[in-house]
Tab-separated table of N, CA and C in Angstrom:
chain	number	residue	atom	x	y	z
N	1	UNK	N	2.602	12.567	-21.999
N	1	UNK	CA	1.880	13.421	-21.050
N	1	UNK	C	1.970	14.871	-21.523
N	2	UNK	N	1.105	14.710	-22.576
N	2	UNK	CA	1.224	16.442	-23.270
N	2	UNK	C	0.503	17.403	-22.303
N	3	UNK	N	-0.722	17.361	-21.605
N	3	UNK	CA	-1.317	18.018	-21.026
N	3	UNK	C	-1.288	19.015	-20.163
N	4	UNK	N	0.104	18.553	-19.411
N	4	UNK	CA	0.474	19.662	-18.436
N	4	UNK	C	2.524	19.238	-18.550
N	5	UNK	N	2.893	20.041	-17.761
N	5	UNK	CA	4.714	20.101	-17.779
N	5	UNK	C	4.931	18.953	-16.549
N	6	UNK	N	5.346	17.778	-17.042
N	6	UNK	CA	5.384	17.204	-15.509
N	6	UNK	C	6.696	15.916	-15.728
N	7	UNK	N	7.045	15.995	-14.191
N	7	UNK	CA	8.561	15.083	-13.973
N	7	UNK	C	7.809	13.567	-13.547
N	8	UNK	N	8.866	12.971	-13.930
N	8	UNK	CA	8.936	11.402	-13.602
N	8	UNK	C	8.952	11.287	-12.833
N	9	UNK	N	9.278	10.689	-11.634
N	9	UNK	CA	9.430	10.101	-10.517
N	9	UNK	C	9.945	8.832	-10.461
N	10	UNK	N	11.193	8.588	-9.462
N	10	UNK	CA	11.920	7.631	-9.398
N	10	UNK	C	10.940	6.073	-9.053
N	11	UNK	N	9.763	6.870	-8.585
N	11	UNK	CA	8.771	5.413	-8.093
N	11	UNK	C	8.171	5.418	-9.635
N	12	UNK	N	8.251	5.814	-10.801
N	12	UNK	CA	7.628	5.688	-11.721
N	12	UNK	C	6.765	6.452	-11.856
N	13	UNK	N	6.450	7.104	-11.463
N	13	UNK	CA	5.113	8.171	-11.858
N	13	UNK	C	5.210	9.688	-11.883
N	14	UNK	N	4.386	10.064	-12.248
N	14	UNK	CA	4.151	11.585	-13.253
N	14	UNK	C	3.616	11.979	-11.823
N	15	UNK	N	4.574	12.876	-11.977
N	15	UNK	CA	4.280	14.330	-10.634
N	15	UNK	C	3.737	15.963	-11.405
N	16	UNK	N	3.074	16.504	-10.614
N	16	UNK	CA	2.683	17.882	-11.294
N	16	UNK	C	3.179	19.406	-10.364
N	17	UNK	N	3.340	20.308	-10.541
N	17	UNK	CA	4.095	21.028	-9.434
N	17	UNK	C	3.249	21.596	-9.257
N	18	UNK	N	2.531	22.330	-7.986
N	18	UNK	CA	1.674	23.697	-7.786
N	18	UNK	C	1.622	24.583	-8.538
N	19	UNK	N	2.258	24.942	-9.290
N	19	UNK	CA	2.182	26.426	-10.580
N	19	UNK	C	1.307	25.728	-11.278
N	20	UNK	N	1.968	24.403	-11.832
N	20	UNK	CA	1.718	23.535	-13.539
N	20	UNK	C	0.207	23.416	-12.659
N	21	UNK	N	-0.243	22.735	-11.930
N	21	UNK	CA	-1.609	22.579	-11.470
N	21	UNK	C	-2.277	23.636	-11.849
N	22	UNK	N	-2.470	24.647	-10.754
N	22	UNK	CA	-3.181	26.156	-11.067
N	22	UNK	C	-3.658	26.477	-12.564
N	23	UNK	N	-2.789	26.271	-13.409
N	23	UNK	CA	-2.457	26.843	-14.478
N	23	UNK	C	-3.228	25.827	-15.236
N	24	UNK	N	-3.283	24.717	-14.697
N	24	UNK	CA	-4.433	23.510	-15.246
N	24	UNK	C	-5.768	23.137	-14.967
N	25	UNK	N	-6.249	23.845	-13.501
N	25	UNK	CA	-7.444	23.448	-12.940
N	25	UNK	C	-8.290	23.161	-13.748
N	26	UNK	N	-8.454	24.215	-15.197
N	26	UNK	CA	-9.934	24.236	-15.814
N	26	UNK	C	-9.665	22.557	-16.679
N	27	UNK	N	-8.875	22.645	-16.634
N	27	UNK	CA	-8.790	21.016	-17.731
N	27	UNK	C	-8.486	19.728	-17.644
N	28	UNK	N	-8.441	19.477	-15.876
N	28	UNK	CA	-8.229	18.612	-14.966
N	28	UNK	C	-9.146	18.093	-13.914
N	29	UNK	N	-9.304	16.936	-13.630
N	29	UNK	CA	-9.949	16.302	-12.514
N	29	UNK	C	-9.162	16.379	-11.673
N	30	UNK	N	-9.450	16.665	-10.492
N	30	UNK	CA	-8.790	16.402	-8.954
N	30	UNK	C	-9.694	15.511	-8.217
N	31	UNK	N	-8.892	14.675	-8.136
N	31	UNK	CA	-9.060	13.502	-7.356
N	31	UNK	C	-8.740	13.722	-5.451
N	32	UNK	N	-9.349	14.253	-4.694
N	32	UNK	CA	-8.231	14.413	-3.198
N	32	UNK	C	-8.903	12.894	-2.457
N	33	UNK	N	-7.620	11.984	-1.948
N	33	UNK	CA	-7.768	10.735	-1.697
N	33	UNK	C	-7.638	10.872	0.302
N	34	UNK	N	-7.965	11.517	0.677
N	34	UNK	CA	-8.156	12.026	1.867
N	34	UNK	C	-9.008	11.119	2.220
N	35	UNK	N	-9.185	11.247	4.197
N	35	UNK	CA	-10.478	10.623	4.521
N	35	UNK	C	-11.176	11.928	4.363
N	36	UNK	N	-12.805	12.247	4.808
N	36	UNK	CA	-13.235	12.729	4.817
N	36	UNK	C	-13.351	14.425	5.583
N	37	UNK	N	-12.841	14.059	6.656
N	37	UNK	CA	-11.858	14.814	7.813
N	37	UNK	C	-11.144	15.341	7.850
N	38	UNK	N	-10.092	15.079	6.822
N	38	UNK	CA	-9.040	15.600	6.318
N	38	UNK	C	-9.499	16.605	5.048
N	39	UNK	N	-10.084	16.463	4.448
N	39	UNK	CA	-11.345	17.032	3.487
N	39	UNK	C	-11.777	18.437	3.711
N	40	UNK	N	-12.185	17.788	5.152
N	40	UNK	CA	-13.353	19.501	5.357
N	40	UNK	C	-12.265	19.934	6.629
N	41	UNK	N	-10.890	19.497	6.732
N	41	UNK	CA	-9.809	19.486	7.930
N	41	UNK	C	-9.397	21.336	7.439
N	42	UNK	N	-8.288	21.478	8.561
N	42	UNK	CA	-7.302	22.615	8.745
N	42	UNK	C	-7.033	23.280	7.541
N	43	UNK	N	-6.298	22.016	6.664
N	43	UNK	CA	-5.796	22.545	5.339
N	43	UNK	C	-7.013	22.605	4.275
N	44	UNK	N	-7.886	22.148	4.479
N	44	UNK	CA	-8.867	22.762	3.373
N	44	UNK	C	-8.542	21.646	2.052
N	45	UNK	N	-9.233	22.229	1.057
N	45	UNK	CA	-8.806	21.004	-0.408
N	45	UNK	C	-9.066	22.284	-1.567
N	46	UNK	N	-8.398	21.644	-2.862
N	46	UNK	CA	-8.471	22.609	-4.219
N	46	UNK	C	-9.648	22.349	-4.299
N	47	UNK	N	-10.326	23.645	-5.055
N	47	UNK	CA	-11.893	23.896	-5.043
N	47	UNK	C	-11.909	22.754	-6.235
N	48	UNK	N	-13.126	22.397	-6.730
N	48	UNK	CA	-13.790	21.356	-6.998
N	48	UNK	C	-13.349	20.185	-7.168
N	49	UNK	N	-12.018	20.152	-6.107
N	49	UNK	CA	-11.440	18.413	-6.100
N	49	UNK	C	-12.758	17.457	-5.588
N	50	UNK	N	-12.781	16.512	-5.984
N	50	UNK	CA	-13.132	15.311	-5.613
N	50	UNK	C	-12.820	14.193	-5.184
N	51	UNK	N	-13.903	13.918	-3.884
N	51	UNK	CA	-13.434	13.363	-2.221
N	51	UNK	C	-13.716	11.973	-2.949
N	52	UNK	N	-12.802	11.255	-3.094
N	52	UNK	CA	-12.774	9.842	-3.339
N	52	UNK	C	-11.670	9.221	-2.051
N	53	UNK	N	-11.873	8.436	-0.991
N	53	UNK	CA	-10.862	8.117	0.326
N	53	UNK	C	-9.990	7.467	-0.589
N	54	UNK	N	-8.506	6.580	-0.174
N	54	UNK	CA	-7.807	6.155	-1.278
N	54	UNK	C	-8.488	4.436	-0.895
N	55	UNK	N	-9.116	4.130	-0.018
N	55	UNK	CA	-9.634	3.083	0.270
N	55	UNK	C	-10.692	2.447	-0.796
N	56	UNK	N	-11.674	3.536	-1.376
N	56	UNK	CA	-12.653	2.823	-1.969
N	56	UNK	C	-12.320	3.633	-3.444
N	57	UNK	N	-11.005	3.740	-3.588
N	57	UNK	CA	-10.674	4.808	-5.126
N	57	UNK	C	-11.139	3.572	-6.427
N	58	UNK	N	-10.710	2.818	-6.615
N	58	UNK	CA	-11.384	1.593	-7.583
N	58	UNK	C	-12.389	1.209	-7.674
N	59	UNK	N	-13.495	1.018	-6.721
N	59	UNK	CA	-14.710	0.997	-6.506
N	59	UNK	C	-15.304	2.036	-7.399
N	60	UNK	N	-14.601	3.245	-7.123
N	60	UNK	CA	-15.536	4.644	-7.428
N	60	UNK	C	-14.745	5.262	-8.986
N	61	UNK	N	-14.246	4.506	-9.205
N	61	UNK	CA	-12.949	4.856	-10.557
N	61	UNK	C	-14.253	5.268	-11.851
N	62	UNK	N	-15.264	4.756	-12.020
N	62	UNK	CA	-16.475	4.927	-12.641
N	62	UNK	C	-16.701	5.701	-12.606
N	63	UNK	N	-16.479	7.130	-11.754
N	63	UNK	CA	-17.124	8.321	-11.289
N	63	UNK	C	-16.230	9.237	-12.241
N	64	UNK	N	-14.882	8.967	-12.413
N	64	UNK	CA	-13.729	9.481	-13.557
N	64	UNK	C	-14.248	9.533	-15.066
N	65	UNK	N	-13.881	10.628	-15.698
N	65	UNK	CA	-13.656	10.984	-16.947
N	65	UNK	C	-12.324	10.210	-17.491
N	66	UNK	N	-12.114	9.170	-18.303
N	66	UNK	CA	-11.230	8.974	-18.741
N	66	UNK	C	-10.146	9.431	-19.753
N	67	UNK	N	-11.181	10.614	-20.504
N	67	UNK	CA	-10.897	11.353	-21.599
N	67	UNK	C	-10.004	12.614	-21.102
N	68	UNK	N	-10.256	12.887	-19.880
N	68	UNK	CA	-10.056	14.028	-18.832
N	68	UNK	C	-8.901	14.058	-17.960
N	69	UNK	N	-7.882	14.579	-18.211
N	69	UNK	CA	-6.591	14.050	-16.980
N	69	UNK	C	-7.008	14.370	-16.196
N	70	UNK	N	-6.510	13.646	-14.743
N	70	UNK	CA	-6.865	12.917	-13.189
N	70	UNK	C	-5.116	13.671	-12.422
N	71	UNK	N	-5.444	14.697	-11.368
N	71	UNK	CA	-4.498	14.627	-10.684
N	71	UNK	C	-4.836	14.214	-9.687
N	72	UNK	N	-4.145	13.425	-8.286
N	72	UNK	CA	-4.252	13.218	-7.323
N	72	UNK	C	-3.599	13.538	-6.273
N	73	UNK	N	-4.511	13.750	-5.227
N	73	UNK	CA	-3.963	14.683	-4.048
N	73	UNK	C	-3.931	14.139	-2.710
N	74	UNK	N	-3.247	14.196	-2.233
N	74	UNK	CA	-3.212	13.792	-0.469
N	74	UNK	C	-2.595	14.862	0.345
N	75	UNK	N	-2.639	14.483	1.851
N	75	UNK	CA	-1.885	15.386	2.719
N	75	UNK	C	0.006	15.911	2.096
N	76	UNK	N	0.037	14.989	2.026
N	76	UNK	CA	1.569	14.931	1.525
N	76	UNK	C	2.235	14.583	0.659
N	77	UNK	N	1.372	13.678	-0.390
N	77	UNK	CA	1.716	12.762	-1.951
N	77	UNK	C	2.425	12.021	-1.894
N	78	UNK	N	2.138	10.830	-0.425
N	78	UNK	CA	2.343	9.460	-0.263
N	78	UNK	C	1.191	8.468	-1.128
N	79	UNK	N	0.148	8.945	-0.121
N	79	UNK	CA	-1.248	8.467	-0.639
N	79	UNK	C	-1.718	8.542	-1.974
N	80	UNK	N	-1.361	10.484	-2.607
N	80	UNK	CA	-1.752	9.924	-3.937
N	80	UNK	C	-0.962	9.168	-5.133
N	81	UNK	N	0.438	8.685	-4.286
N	81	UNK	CA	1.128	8.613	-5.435
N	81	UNK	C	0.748	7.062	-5.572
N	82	UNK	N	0.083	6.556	-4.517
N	82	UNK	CA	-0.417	5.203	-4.731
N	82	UNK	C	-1.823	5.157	-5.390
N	83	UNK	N	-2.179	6.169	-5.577
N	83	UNK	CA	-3.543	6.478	-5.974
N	83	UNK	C	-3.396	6.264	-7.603
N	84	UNK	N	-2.252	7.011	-8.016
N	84	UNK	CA	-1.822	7.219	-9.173
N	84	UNK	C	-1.521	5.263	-9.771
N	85	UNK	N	-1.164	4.902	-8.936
N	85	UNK	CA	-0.629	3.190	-9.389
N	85	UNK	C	-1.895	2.804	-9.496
N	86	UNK	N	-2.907	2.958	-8.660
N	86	UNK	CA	-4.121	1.871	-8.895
N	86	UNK	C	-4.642	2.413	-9.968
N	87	UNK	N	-4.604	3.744	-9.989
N	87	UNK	CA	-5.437	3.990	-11.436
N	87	UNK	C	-4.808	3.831	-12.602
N	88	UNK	N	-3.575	3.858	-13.038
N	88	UNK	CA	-2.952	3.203	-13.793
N	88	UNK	C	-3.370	1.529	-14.282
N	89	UNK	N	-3.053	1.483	-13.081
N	89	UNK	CA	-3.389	-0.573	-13.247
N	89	UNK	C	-5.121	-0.520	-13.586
N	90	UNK	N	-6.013	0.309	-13.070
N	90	UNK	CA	-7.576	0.480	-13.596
N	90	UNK	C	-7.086	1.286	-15.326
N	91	UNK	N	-6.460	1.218	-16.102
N	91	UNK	CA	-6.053	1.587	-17.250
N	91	UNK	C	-5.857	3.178	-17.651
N	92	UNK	N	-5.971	4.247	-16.459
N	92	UNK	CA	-5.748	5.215	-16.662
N	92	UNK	C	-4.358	5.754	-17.369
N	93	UNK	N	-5.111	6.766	-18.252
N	93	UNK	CA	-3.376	7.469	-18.809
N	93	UNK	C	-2.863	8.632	-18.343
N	94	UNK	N	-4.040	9.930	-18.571
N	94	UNK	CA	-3.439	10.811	-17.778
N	94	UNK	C	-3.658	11.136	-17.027
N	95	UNK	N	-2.704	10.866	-15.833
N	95	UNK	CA	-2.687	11.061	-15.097
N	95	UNK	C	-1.067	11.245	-14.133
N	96	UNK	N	-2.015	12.392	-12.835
N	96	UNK	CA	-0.292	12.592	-11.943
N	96	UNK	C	-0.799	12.723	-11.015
N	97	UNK	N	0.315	13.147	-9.713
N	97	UNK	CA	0.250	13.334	-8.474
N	97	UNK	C	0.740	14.545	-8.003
N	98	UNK	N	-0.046	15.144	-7.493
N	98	UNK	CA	0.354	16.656	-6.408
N	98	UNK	C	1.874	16.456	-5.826
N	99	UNK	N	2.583	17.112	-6.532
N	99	UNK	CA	3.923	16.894	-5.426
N	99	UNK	C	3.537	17.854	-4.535
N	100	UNK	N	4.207	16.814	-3.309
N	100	UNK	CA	4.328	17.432	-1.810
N	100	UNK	C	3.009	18.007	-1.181
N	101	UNK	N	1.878	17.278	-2.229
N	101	UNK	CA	0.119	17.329	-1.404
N	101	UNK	C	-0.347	18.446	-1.472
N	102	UNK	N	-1.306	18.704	0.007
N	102	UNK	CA	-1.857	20.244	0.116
N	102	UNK	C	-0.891	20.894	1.322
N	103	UNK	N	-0.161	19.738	1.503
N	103	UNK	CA	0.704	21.018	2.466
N	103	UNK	C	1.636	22.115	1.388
N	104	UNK	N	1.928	21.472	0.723
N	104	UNK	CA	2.650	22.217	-0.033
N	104	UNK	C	1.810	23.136	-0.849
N	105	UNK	N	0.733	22.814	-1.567
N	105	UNK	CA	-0.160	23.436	-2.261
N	105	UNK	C	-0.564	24.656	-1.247
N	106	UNK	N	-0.644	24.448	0.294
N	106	UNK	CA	-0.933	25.733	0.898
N	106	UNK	C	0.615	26.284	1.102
N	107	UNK	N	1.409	26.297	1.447
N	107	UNK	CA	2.398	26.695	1.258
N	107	UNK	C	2.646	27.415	0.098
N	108	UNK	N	2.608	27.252	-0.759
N	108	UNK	CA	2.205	28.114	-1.566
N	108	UNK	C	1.354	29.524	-1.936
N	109	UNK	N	0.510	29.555	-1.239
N	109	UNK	CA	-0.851	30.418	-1.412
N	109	UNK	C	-1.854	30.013	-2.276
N	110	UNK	N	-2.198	29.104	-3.317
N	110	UNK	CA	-2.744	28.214	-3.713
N	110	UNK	C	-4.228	28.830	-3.583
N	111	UNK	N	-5.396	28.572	-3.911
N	111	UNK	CA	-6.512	28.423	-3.590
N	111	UNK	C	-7.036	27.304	-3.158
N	112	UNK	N	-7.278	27.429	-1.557
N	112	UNK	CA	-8.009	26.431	-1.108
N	112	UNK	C	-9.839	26.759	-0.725
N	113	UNK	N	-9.939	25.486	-0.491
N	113	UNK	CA	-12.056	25.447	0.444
N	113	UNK	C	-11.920	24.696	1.951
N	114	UNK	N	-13.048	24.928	1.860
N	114	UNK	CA	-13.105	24.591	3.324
N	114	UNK	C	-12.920	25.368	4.545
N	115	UNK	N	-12.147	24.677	5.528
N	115	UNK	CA	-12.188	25.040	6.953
N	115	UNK	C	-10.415	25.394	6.888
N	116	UNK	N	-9.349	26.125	5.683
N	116	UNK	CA	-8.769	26.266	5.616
N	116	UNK	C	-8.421	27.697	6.433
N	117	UNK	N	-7.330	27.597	7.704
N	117	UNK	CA	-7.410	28.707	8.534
N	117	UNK	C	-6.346	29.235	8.456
């Protein structure tokens, strides 16, 4: 995982921190596995993430750059860290998960969209 600076995770998977993100936007897909609601919700989403729900994420895995690392995002990085397994098992490589979501990502000061208040 040359692409960005990122930790393991005891569930097995590649986490990315809010700095290492930022610092990656231009060379990364964001995946936010949100419902829709949550999307255009309170916390807002990273500007040109893409609204894939984590429900129909395999269905829509076609819509991915494979060549392109994939981070994934949820409220909290429960959701995407399962996001991260299916796309794995759909043969993805690079790829990670938002630690600690967009709460944390706003916590931060971060750049968000939306209806972020």
């Amino acid at each position: 995982q040359h692409w960005a600076s990122l930790k393991f995770t005891f569930a097995g998977i590649w986490e990315i921190e809010p700095p290492e993100l930022e610092e990656s936007l231009s060379r990364v897909q964001i995946v936010d596995v949100r419902e829709q609601q949550e999307y255009e919700g309170a916390l807002g989403h990273i500007p040109n993430a893409l609204l894939i729900p984590l429900d129909s994420l395999l269905d829509r895995s076609v819509e991915l750059n494979r060549d392109k690392p994939v981070v994934t995002v949820c409220r909290s990085g429960a959701r995407s860290a399962q996001a991260v397994m299916h796309l794995q098992k759909a043969g993805f490589t690079q790829i990670a998960n938002l630690s600690g979501g967009m709460l944390r990502w706003r916590d931060g000061g971060y750049p968000v969209e939306g209806n972020a208040e």
